[in-house]
mmCIF file of C-alpha atoms in Angstrom:
data_model
loop_
_atom_site.group_PDB
_atom_site.id
_atom_site.type_symbol
_atom_site.label_atom_id
_atom_site.label_comp_id
_atom_site.label_asym_id
_atom_site.label_seq_id
_atom_site.Cartn_x
_atom_site.Cartn_y
_atom_site.Cartn_z
ATOM 1 C CA MET A 1 -136.443 -271.353 -27.594
ATOM 2 C CA ALA A 2 -134.988 -270.553 -24.180
ATOM 3 C CA MET A 3 -137.589 -269.526 -21.663
ATOM 4 C CA GLY A 4 -136.977 -267.327 -18.643
ATOM 5 C CA PRO A 5 -137.216 -269.393 -15.436
ATOM 6 C CA ILE A 6 -140.000 -269.008 -12.909
ATOM 7 C CA LEU A 7 -139.338 -270.305 -9.399
ATOM 8 C CA ARG A 8 -142.029 -271.025 -6.820
ATOM 9 C CA ASN A 9 -141.009 -270.247 -3.257
ATOM 10 C CA ILE A 10 -137.349 -270.811 -4.187
ATOM 11 C CA GLN A 11 -134.593 -268.218 -4.394
ATOM 12 C CA LEU A 12 -131.393 -268.953 -6.275
ATOM 13 C CA HIS A 13 -128.279 -267.754 -4.477
ATOM 14 C CA LYS A 14 -126.117 -266.763 -7.409
ATOM 15 C CA PRO A 15 -124.418 -263.337 -7.569
ATOM 16 C CA TRP A 16 -125.714 -262.869 -11.141
ATOM 17 C CA PHE A 17 -129.325 -262.848 -9.987
ATOM 18 C CA SER A 18 -128.924 -260.617 -6.936
ATOM 19 C CA LEU A 19 -127.093 -258.050 -9.033
ATOM 20 C CA HIS A 20 -129.752 -258.213 -11.741
ATOM 21 C CA HIS A 21 -132.614 -257.677 -9.313
ATOM 22 C CA SER A 22 -131.001 -254.983 -7.201
ATOM 23 C CA SER A 23 -130.400 -253.021 -10.380
ATOM 24 C CA ALA A 24 -133.946 -253.651 -11.623
ATOM 25 C CA SER A 25 -135.486 -252.529 -8.347
ATOM 26 C CA ARG A 26 -133.902 -249.091 -8.787
ATOM 27 C CA PHE A 27 -135.228 -248.618 -12.312
ATOM 28 C CA ILE A 28 -138.822 -249.783 -12.460
ATOM 29 C CA SER A 29 -140.767 -248.842 -15.565
ATOM 30 C CA THR A 30 -143.984 -250.495 -16.668
ATOM 31 C CA LEU A 31 -145.812 -250.678 -19.975
ATOM 32 C CA VAL A 32 -149.556 -251.348 -19.627
ATOM 33 C CA LEU A 33 -151.342 -252.815 -22.646
ATOM 34 C CA ALA A 34 -154.711 -251.074 -22.628
ATOM 35 C CA GLU A 35 -157.961 -252.262 -24.147
ATOM 36 C CA HIS A 36 -160.432 -249.635 -25.306
ATOM 37 C CA GLU A 37 -163.954 -249.514 -26.680
ATOM 38 C CA SER A 38 -166.079 -246.603 -27.937
ATOM 39 C CA GLY A 39 -163.363 -244.106 -27.064
ATOM 40 C CA GLN A 40 -162.968 -245.242 -23.448
ATOM 41 C CA ILE A 41 -160.288 -247.256 -21.677
ATOM 42 C CA LYS A 42 -161.824 -250.370 -20.147
ATOM 43 C CA SER A 43 -161.841 -250.431 -16.365
ATOM 44 C CA SER A 44 -159.875 -253.697 -16.349
ATOM 45 C CA SER A 45 -156.983 -251.877 -18.029
ATOM 46 C CA ILE A 46 -157.165 -249.068 -15.466
ATOM 47 C CA SER A 47 -156.975 -251.781 -12.791
ATOM 48 C CA SER A 48 -153.751 -252.927 -14.476
ATOM 49 C CA VAL A 49 -152.369 -249.417 -13.935
ATOM 50 C CA GLU A 50 -153.435 -249.681 -10.291
ATOM 51 C CA ALA A 51 -151.567 -252.991 -10.043
ATOM 52 C CA ALA A 52 -148.463 -251.488 -11.642
ATOM 53 C CA LYS A 53 -148.569 -248.626 -9.144
ATOM 54 C CA SER A 54 -148.120 -251.109 -6.292
ATOM 55 C CA LEU A 55 -144.749 -252.292 -7.665
ATOM 56 C CA SER A 56 -142.855 -249.203 -6.562
ATOM 57 C CA GLU A 57 -143.440 -245.556 -5.710
ATOM 58 C CA ASP A 58 -140.871 -244.641 -8.353
ATOM 59 C CA ASN A 59 -142.498 -246.753 -11.062
ATOM 60 C CA THR A 60 -142.866 -244.930 -14.382
ATOM 61 C CA ILE A 61 -146.066 -246.192 -16.004
ATOM 62 C CA SER A 62 -146.728 -245.879 -19.724
ATOM 63 C CA VAL A 63 -149.967 -246.921 -21.430
ATOM 64 C CA LEU A 64 -149.996 -248.430 -24.922
ATOM 65 C CA LEU A 65 -153.037 -248.119 -27.189
ATOM 66 C CA ALA A 66 -153.534 -249.356 -30.739
ATOM 67 C CA GLY A 67 -156.216 -249.078 -33.377
ATOM 68 C CA SER A 68 -157.422 -246.548 -35.918
ATOM 69 C CA GLY A 69 -159.981 -243.816 -36.352
ATOM 70 C CA PRO A 70 -161.471 -241.135 -34.083
ATOM 71 C CA SER A 71 -162.312 -243.556 -31.269
ATOM 72 C CA LEU A 72 -158.596 -244.276 -30.807
ATOM 73 C CA GLN A 73 -157.826 -240.593 -30.261
ATOM 74 C CA GLU A 74 -160.721 -240.325 -27.811
ATOM 75 C CA ALA A 75 -159.377 -243.368 -25.951
ATOM 76 C CA ALA A 76 -155.906 -241.784 -25.855
ATOM 77 C CA THR A 77 -157.339 -238.631 -24.311
ATOM 78 C CA HIS A 78 -159.133 -240.753 -21.721
ATOM 79 C CA ALA A 79 -155.986 -242.780 -21.006
ATOM 80 C CA ALA A 80 -153.970 -239.604 -20.434
ATOM 81 C CA SER A 81 -156.207 -238.629 -17.513
ATOM 82 C CA CYS A 82 -157.688 -241.940 -16.324
ATOM 83 C CA HIS A 83 -155.211 -242.455 -13.461
ATOM 84 C CA PRO A 84 -152.725 -240.163 -11.677
ATOM 85 C CA SER A 85 -149.949 -242.761 -12.026
ATOM 86 C CA VAL A 86 -149.964 -242.674 -15.834
ATOM 87 C CA SER A 87 -146.777 -240.904 -16.970
ATOM 88 C CA GLN A 88 -147.326 -241.045 -20.719
ATOM 89 C CA VAL A 89 -149.514 -242.610 -23.381
ATOM 90 C CA PHE A 90 -148.272 -244.248 -26.579
ATOM 91 C CA VAL A 91 -150.647 -244.480 -29.525
ATOM 92 C CA ALA A 92 -150.089 -246.856 -32.449
ATOM 93 C CA GLU A 93 -152.473 -245.861 -35.217
ATOM 94 C CA SER A 94 -152.716 -248.130 -38.236
ATOM 95 C CA ASP A 95 -155.344 -250.074 -40.146
ATOM 96 C CA LYS A 96 -153.251 -253.166 -39.384
ATOM 97 C CA LEU A 97 -154.074 -252.607 -35.709
ATOM 98 C CA LYS A 98 -157.736 -251.766 -36.212
ATOM 99 C CA TYR A 99 -158.725 -255.022 -34.527
ATOM 100 C CA PRO A 100 -156.936 -256.496 -31.480
ATOM 101 C CA LEU A 101 -155.401 -259.503 -33.227
ATOM 102 C CA ALA A 102 -152.655 -261.184 -31.232
ATOM 103 C CA GLU A 103 -150.149 -261.375 -34.107
ATOM 104 C CA ALA A 104 -150.172 -257.640 -34.831
ATOM 105 C CA TRP A 105 -150.269 -256.604 -31.160
ATOM 106 C CA ALA A 106 -147.416 -258.956 -30.243
ATOM 107 C CA LYS A 107 -145.158 -257.410 -32.900
ATOM 108 C CA LEU A 108 -146.147 -253.967 -31.648
ATOM 109 C CA VAL A 109 -145.261 -254.863 -28.050
ATOM 110 C CA GLU A 110 -141.924 -256.289 -29.193
ATOM 111 C CA SER A 111 -141.142 -253.074 -31.082
ATOM 112 C CA VAL A 112 -142.147 -250.743 -28.231
ATOM 113 C CA GLN A 113 -140.215 -252.840 -25.688
ATOM 114 C CA LYS A 114 -137.034 -252.725 -27.758
ATOM 115 C CA THR A 115 -137.340 -248.947 -27.881
ATOM 116 C CA GLY A 116 -138.426 -248.310 -24.289
ATOM 117 C CA GLY A 117 -136.626 -251.097 -22.396
ATOM 118 C CA TYR A 118 -139.364 -251.554 -19.780
ATOM 119 C CA SER A 119 -138.750 -253.678 -16.715
ATOM 120 C CA HIS A 120 -142.382 -254.861 -16.612
ATOM 121 C CA ILE A 121 -145.252 -255.290 -19.054
ATOM 122 C CA PHE A 122 -148.795 -255.615 -17.665
ATOM 123 C CA ALA A 123 -152.145 -256.556 -19.182
ATOM 124 C CA ALA A 124 -155.513 -257.372 -17.678
ATOM 125 C CA SER A 125 -156.225 -261.074 -17.284
ATOM 126 C CA GLY A 126 -159.067 -261.172 -19.805
ATOM 127 C CA SER A 127 -159.379 -262.429 -23.355
ATOM 128 C CA PHE A 128 -157.460 -259.384 -24.636
ATOM 129 C CA GLY A 129 -154.434 -259.824 -22.362
ATOM 130 C CA LYS A 130 -154.387 -263.621 -22.423
ATOM 131 C CA ASN A 131 -154.443 -263.541 -26.216
ATOM 132 C CA ILE A 132 -151.607 -261.064 -26.696
ATOM 133 C CA LEU A 133 -149.187 -261.456 -23.790
ATOM 134 C CA PRO A 134 -147.996 -265.075 -24.356
ATOM 135 C CA ARG A 135 -147.227 -264.383 -28.018
ATOM 136 C CA ALA A 136 -145.408 -261.149 -27.170
ATOM 137 C CA ALA A 137 -143.477 -262.965 -24.424
ATOM 138 C CA ALA A 138 -142.371 -265.602 -26.929
ATOM 139 C CA LEU A 139 -141.071 -262.902 -29.278
ATOM 140 C CA LEU A 140 -139.150 -261.332 -26.375
ATOM 141 C CA ASP A 141 -137.945 -264.763 -25.168
ATOM 142 C CA VAL A 142 -139.302 -264.486 -21.610
ATOM 143 C CA SER A 143 -141.838 -266.424 -19.544
ATOM 144 C CA PRO A 144 -145.098 -264.638 -18.668
ATOM 145 C CA ILE A 145 -146.801 -264.965 -15.288
ATOM 146 C CA THR A 146 -150.590 -265.144 -15.426
ATOM 147 C CA ASP A 147 -153.530 -264.291 -13.159
ATOM 148 C CA VAL A 148 -151.530 -262.320 -10.586
ATOM 149 C CA THR A 149 -153.656 -261.303 -7.592
ATOM 150 C CA ALA A 150 -151.067 -259.548 -5.387
ATOM 151 C CA MET A 151 -147.610 -257.975 -5.573
ATOM 152 C CA SER A 152 -145.084 -259.116 -2.968
ATOM 153 C CA GLY A 153 -142.222 -257.207 -4.541
ATOM 154 C CA CYS A 154 -140.862 -256.086 -7.883
ATOM 155 C CA HIS A 155 -140.277 -259.680 -8.959
ATOM 156 C CA GLN A 156 -142.393 -261.667 -6.510
ATOM 157 C CA PHE A 157 -146.107 -262.196 -7.066
ATOM 158 C CA VAL A 158 -149.082 -264.181 -5.800
ATOM 159 C CA ARG A 159 -151.331 -266.143 -8.141
ATOM 160 C CA PRO A 160 -154.001 -268.809 -7.597
ATOM 161 C CA ILE A 161 -153.440 -272.470 -8.477
ATOM 162 C CA TYR A 162 -155.637 -275.587 -8.346
ATOM 163 C CA ALA A 163 -158.726 -273.661 -9.502
ATOM 164 C CA GLY A 164 -158.245 -271.048 -6.809
ATOM 165 C CA ASN A 165 -157.975 -273.481 -3.898
ATOM 166 C CA ALA A 166 -154.388 -272.482 -3.150
ATOM 167 C CA LEU A 167 -152.266 -269.384 -3.581
ATOM 168 C CA CYS A 168 -148.770 -269.668 -4.977
ATOM 169 C CA THR A 169 -145.955 -267.172 -4.425
ATOM 170 C CA VAL A 170 -143.920 -266.891 -7.625
ATOM 171 C CA ARG A 171 -140.467 -265.301 -7.907
ATOM 172 C CA TYR A 172 -139.436 -264.185 -11.380
ATOM 173 C CA THR A 173 -135.694 -264.584 -12.020
ATOM 174 C CA GLY A 174 -135.574 -264.181 -15.778
ATOM 175 C CA GLU A 175 -134.463 -261.369 -18.022
ATOM 176 C CA SER A 176 -136.474 -258.176 -18.454
ATOM 177 C CA PRO A 177 -139.229 -257.537 -19.150
ATOM 178 C CA CYS A 178 -141.209 -259.314 -16.478
ATOM 179 C CA MET A 179 -144.586 -259.868 -18.188
ATOM 180 C CA LEU A 180 -147.782 -260.286 -16.169
ATOM 181 C CA THR A 181 -151.514 -260.614 -16.601
ATOM 182 C CA VAL A 182 -153.335 -259.331 -13.507
ATOM 183 C CA ARG A 183 -156.813 -260.054 -12.237
ATOM 184 C CA SER A 184 -158.623 -256.732 -12.273
ATOM 185 C CA THR A 185 -160.915 -257.824 -9.422
ATOM 186 C CA SER A 186 -157.862 -258.009 -7.139
ATOM 187 C CA PHE A 187 -156.821 -254.426 -7.884
ATOM 188 C CA PRO A 188 -159.840 -252.153 -7.438
ATOM 189 C CA ILE A 189 -159.396 -248.626 -8.700
ATOM 190 C CA THR A 190 -158.817 -246.405 -5.671
ATOM 191 C CA SER A 191 -157.319 -243.353 -7.361
ATOM 192 C CA GLY A 192 -159.242 -240.639 -9.149
ATOM 193 C CA ALA A 193 -158.501 -239.025 -12.485
ATOM 194 C CA ARG A 194 -155.233 -237.262 -13.193
ATOM 195 C CA ALA A 195 -155.421 -233.488 -12.721
ATOM 196 C CA ASN A 196 -153.212 -232.699 -15.711
ATOM 197 C CA ALA A 197 -153.344 -235.001 -18.714
ATOM 198 C CA ALA A 198 -150.227 -237.068 -19.398
ATOM 199 C CA PRO A 199 -148.389 -236.456 -22.680
ATOM 200 C CA ILE A 200 -149.487 -238.498 -25.699
ATOM 201 C CA HIS A 201 -146.885 -239.805 -28.175
ATOM 202 C CA GLN A 202 -147.287 -241.531 -31.532
ATOM 203 C CA VAL A 203 -145.514 -244.862 -32.027
ATOM 204 C CA ASP A 204 -143.272 -245.070 -35.087
ATOM 205 C CA LEU A 205 -144.708 -247.844 -37.262
ATOM 206 C CA SER A 206 -142.428 -247.321 -40.272
ATOM 207 C CA THR A 207 -140.881 -250.775 -39.790
ATOM 208 C CA PHE A 208 -144.188 -252.500 -39.097
ATOM 209 C CA GLY A 209 -144.415 -255.165 -41.818
ATOM 210 C CA GLU A 210 -147.396 -256.441 -43.793
ATOM 211 C CA ASP A 211 -146.741 -260.035 -42.737
ATOM 212 C CA VAL A 212 -148.288 -259.496 -39.252
ATOM 213 C CA LEU A 213 -151.750 -260.192 -40.678
ATOM 214 C CA ASP A 214 -150.811 -263.319 -42.640
ATOM 215 C CA LYS A 215 -151.747 -265.848 -39.942
ATOM 216 C CA SER A 216 -155.145 -264.622 -38.808
ATOM 217 C CA ARG A 217 -157.980 -262.377 -39.895
ATOM 218 C CA TYR A 218 -160.745 -260.552 -38.119
ATOM 219 C CA VAL A 219 -164.200 -262.026 -38.766
ATOM 220 C CA LYS A 220 -166.629 -260.201 -36.495
ATOM 221 C CA GLN A 221 -167.354 -259.119 -32.958
ATOM 222 C CA SER A 222 -170.636 -260.053 -31.329
ATOM 223 C CA SER A 223 -171.944 -258.459 -28.167
ATOM 224 C CA GLN A 224 -175.262 -258.212 -26.417
ATOM 225 C CA ASP A 225 -177.208 -255.009 -26.949
ATOM 226 C CA THR A 226 -178.257 -254.375 -23.371
ATOM 227 C CA GLU A 227 -178.217 -251.632 -20.779
ATOM 228 C CA ARG A 228 -177.151 -254.045 -18.049
ATOM 229 C CA PRO A 229 -173.743 -253.421 -16.439
ATOM 230 C CA ASP A 230 -170.661 -255.232 -17.667
ATOM 231 C CA LEU A 231 -170.287 -258.643 -16.031
ATOM 232 C CA GLY A 232 -166.668 -258.145 -15.046
ATOM 233 C CA ASN A 233 -167.302 -254.868 -13.188
ATOM 234 C CA ALA A 234 -170.885 -255.107 -11.920
ATOM 235 C CA ARG A 235 -171.744 -254.488 -8.253
ATOM 236 C CA ILE A 236 -174.395 -257.224 -8.382
ATOM 237 C CA VAL A 237 -174.307 -260.420 -10.445
ATOM 238 C CA VAL A 238 -177.242 -262.810 -10.860
ATOM 239 C CA THR A 239 -176.166 -266.206 -12.171
ATOM 240 C CA GLY A 240 -178.149 -269.158 -13.426
ATOM 241 C CA GLY A 241 -177.076 -272.754 -13.784
ATOM 242 C CA ARG A 242 -178.240 -275.971 -15.376
ATOM 243 C CA GLY A 243 -181.091 -276.110 -12.875
ATOM 244 C CA LEU A 244 -183.021 -273.582 -14.980
ATOM 245 C CA LYS A 245 -183.458 -276.361 -17.569
ATOM 246 C CA SER A 246 -184.028 -274.180 -20.667
ATOM 247 C CA ALA A 247 -183.226 -270.893 -22.381
ATOM 248 C CA GLU A 248 -186.845 -269.843 -21.898
ATOM 249 C CA ASN A 249 -186.598 -270.338 -18.132
ATOM 250 C CA PHE A 250 -183.293 -268.435 -18.096
ATOM 251 C CA LYS A 251 -185.271 -265.301 -18.937
ATOM 252 C CA MET A 252 -186.330 -265.271 -15.277
ATOM 253 C CA ILE A 253 -182.680 -264.638 -14.356
ATOM 254 C CA GLU A 254 -182.524 -261.783 -16.863
ATOM 255 C CA GLU A 255 -185.731 -260.280 -15.515
ATOM 256 C CA LEU A 256 -184.446 -260.463 -11.937
ATOM 257 C CA ALA A 257 -181.186 -258.849 -13.017
ATOM 258 C CA GLU A 258 -183.107 -256.016 -14.660
ATOM 259 C CA LYS A 259 -184.958 -255.299 -11.422
ATOM 260 C CA LEU A 260 -181.747 -255.333 -9.385
ATOM 261 C CA GLY A 261 -179.680 -253.372 -11.887
ATOM 262 C CA ALA A 262 -177.372 -256.395 -12.012
ATOM 263 C CA ALA A 263 -175.278 -258.206 -14.595
ATOM 264 C CA VAL A 264 -176.264 -261.667 -15.777
ATOM 265 C CA GLY A 265 -173.896 -264.607 -15.384
ATOM 266 C CA ALA A 266 -174.059 -268.297 -16.164
ATOM 267 C CA THR A 267 -172.282 -271.542 -15.404
ATOM 268 C CA ARG A 268 -170.433 -273.468 -18.076
ATOM 269 C CA ALA A 269 -173.163 -276.110 -18.026
ATOM 270 C CA ALA A 270 -175.799 -273.471 -18.821
ATOM 271 C CA VAL A 271 -173.641 -272.044 -21.618
ATOM 272 C CA ASP A 272 -172.929 -275.498 -23.097
ATOM 273 C CA ALA A 273 -176.652 -276.229 -23.016
ATOM 274 C CA GLY A 274 -177.284 -273.127 -25.121
ATOM 275 C CA PHE A 275 -179.243 -271.216 -22.475
ATOM 276 C CA ILE A 276 -177.108 -268.079 -22.851
ATOM 277 C CA PRO A 277 -174.078 -266.779 -24.830
ATOM 278 C CA ASN A 278 -170.624 -267.865 -23.643
ATOM 279 C CA GLU A 279 -169.421 -264.305 -22.983
ATOM 280 C CA LEU A 280 -171.557 -264.417 -19.824
ATOM 281 C CA GLN A 281 -169.881 -267.526 -18.415
ATOM 282 C CA VAL A 282 -168.432 -267.155 -14.926
ATOM 283 C CA GLY A 283 -165.652 -269.484 -13.846
ATOM 284 C CA GLN A 284 -162.132 -270.670 -14.420
ATOM 285 C CA THR A 285 -162.650 -270.796 -18.196
ATOM 286 C CA GLY A 286 -164.956 -267.768 -18.221
ATOM 287 C CA LYS A 287 -164.892 -264.425 -16.450
ATOM 288 C CA ILE A 288 -163.546 -263.838 -12.956
ATOM 289 C CA VAL A 289 -165.914 -261.644 -10.951
ATOM 290 C CA ALA A 290 -165.891 -260.189 -7.442
ATOM 291 C CA PRO A 291 -169.114 -258.190 -7.016
ATOM 292 C CA GLU A 292 -170.544 -256.896 -3.770
ATOM 293 C CA LEU A 293 -173.455 -259.335 -4.168
ATOM 294 C CA TYR A 294 -173.397 -262.615 -6.089
ATOM 295 C CA MET A 295 -176.695 -264.509 -6.423
ATOM 296 C CA ALA A 296 -176.593 -268.084 -7.744
ATOM 297 C CA PHE A 297 -179.771 -269.897 -8.800
ATOM 298 C CA GLY A 298 -179.670 -273.552 -9.753
ATOM 299 C CA VAL A 299 -175.872 -273.561 -9.521
ATOM 300 C CA SER A 300 -174.393 -276.753 -8.090
ATOM 301 C CA GLY A 301 -171.010 -275.193 -7.287
ATOM 302 C CA ALA A 302 -168.488 -277.038 -9.453
ATOM 303 C CA ILE A 303 -164.901 -276.172 -8.526
ATOM 304 C CA GLN A 304 -164.345 -274.482 -11.913
ATOM 305 C CA HIS A 305 -167.271 -272.137 -11.266
ATOM 306 C CA ILE A 306 -166.292 -271.398 -7.677
ATOM 307 C CA ALA A 307 -162.847 -270.310 -8.925
ATOM 308 C CA GLY A 308 -164.504 -267.472 -10.832
ATOM 309 C CA MET A 309 -166.646 -265.987 -8.056
ATOM 310 C CA ARG A 310 -165.229 -266.988 -4.675
ATOM 311 C CA ASP A 311 -163.925 -263.444 -4.017
ATOM 312 C CA SER A 312 -167.435 -261.969 -4.093
ATOM 313 C CA LYS A 313 -168.226 -259.944 -0.973
ATOM 314 C CA VAL A 314 -171.597 -261.639 -0.289
ATOM 315 C CA ILE A 315 -172.702 -264.896 -1.933
ATOM 316 C CA VAL A 316 -176.354 -265.984 -1.942
ATOM 317 C CA ALA A 317 -177.219 -269.462 -3.211
ATOM 318 C CA VAL A 318 -180.580 -271.024 -4.034
ATOM 319 C CA ASN A 319 -180.665 -274.744 -4.819
ATOM 320 C CA LYS A 320 -183.078 -277.575 -4.108
ATOM 321 C CA ASP A 321 -180.176 -279.912 -3.267
ATOM 322 C CA SER A 322 -179.109 -279.234 0.320
ATOM 323 C CA ASP A 323 -175.780 -281.007 -0.321
ATOM 324 C CA ALA A 324 -174.817 -278.821 -3.293
ATOM 325 C CA PRO A 325 -171.166 -277.617 -2.977
ATOM 326 C CA ILE A 326 -172.265 -274.023 -3.599
ATOM 327 C CA PHE A 327 -173.545 -273.862 -0.014
ATOM 328 C CA GLN A 328 -169.997 -274.395 1.290
ATOM 329 C CA VAL A 329 -168.935 -270.977 -0.009
ATOM 330 C CA ALA A 330 -172.267 -269.160 0.302
ATOM 331 C CA ASP A 331 -172.865 -266.542 3.006
ATOM 332 C CA TYR A 332 -176.614 -267.130 2.716
ATOM 333 C CA GLY A 333 -178.189 -270.315 1.417
ATOM 334 C CA LEU A 334 -181.783 -271.192 0.674
ATOM 335 C CA VAL A 335 -182.814 -274.771 -0.041
ATOM 336 C CA GLY A 336 -185.839 -274.586 -2.308
ATOM 337 C CA ASP A 337 -187.294 -274.666 -5.783
ATOM 338 C CA LEU A 338 -185.971 -271.746 -7.825
ATOM 339 C CA PHE A 339 -189.123 -271.868 -9.980
ATOM 340 C CA GLU A 340 -191.052 -270.810 -6.906
ATOM 341 C CA ILE A 341 -188.468 -268.518 -5.316
ATOM 342 C CA ILE A 342 -187.585 -266.361 -8.351
ATOM 343 C CA PRO A 343 -191.218 -265.481 -9.208
ATOM 344 C CA GLU A 344 -191.775 -264.540 -5.558
ATOM 345 C CA LEU A 345 -188.702 -262.318 -5.618
ATOM 346 C CA LEU A 346 -189.879 -260.678 -8.831
ATOM 347 C CA GLU A 347 -193.252 -260.011 -7.288
ATOM 348 C CA LYS A 348 -191.845 -258.399 -4.135
ATOM 349 C CA LEU A 349 -188.991 -256.390 -5.636
ATOM 350 C CA PRO A 350 -189.903 -252.854 -6.746
ATOM 351 C CA GLU A 351 -189.419 -251.848 -10.354
ATOM 352 C CA LYS A 352 -186.013 -250.354 -11.140
ATOM 353 C CA LYS A 353 -186.234 -246.581 -11.474
#
């Protein structure tokens, strides 16, 4: 299969490419693949709309939703007014799309792209987008660009490499559509709701075959039943590492988070040790977070973990090892025993109202 080329800091000087891009720059249209839950568009998907807005002032942004049942219609209503840049919302309602399986979604994206001819397709850089976009890109015979953190032009983007230790400028020179996953933490939502709801259209699924569900099946979805904020969007994150030594001790992190109204995070070592579920892992292979306050207890500061939280506004680290790498990125560091420091914090912090 031929893959669309991606060039790093290199521009090919062929008339074919300059003509292609000058034409594309005049007709920018973006399809955003939106994730929804309980009748609401997830904030990471709204951040994808924010990212698409930065491509061009004339960018026409469409949002694509899929699923079935009343919650899908509620999500469509939310999508139509979630951001002033949304021009229209497409809804694909079918039992085949009830769950966000990559095979079904990829065929849907291929079908909608062939009808709409979008210049760009965006998705948030989470499990939803990373699962669907590569498969859809393969069906459309293009190369996707992942983890974009900034837009330098319609076809030039910035993304981290080497676990976030360097930033790479990537120029896309392939055929349309240019497909991206974007880090939602790099595109905070600055616009309010749309005054007048965008039009909602149904996607024609008459040619949607039964074979899309042959290669995978939905088993179950597990999530924590908690009132704590979502890890990916929380203002404060309290993270524990291997230094907590057990799942029982990790409850101190959860108690501190409750008092601060914070989300709970964990290092890969803590997750692998069974202290906490893997959906709370922060790092290169977990969730990328950028809260206003990030508190790390018993976290050594492995490069893979740092890649997932280095954009936090204020980083506080507590570790008994004064040479721990986490102190190199921390704004405030405290060398001490977390089993003494956390109980003292819990004692002095007021109860959350």
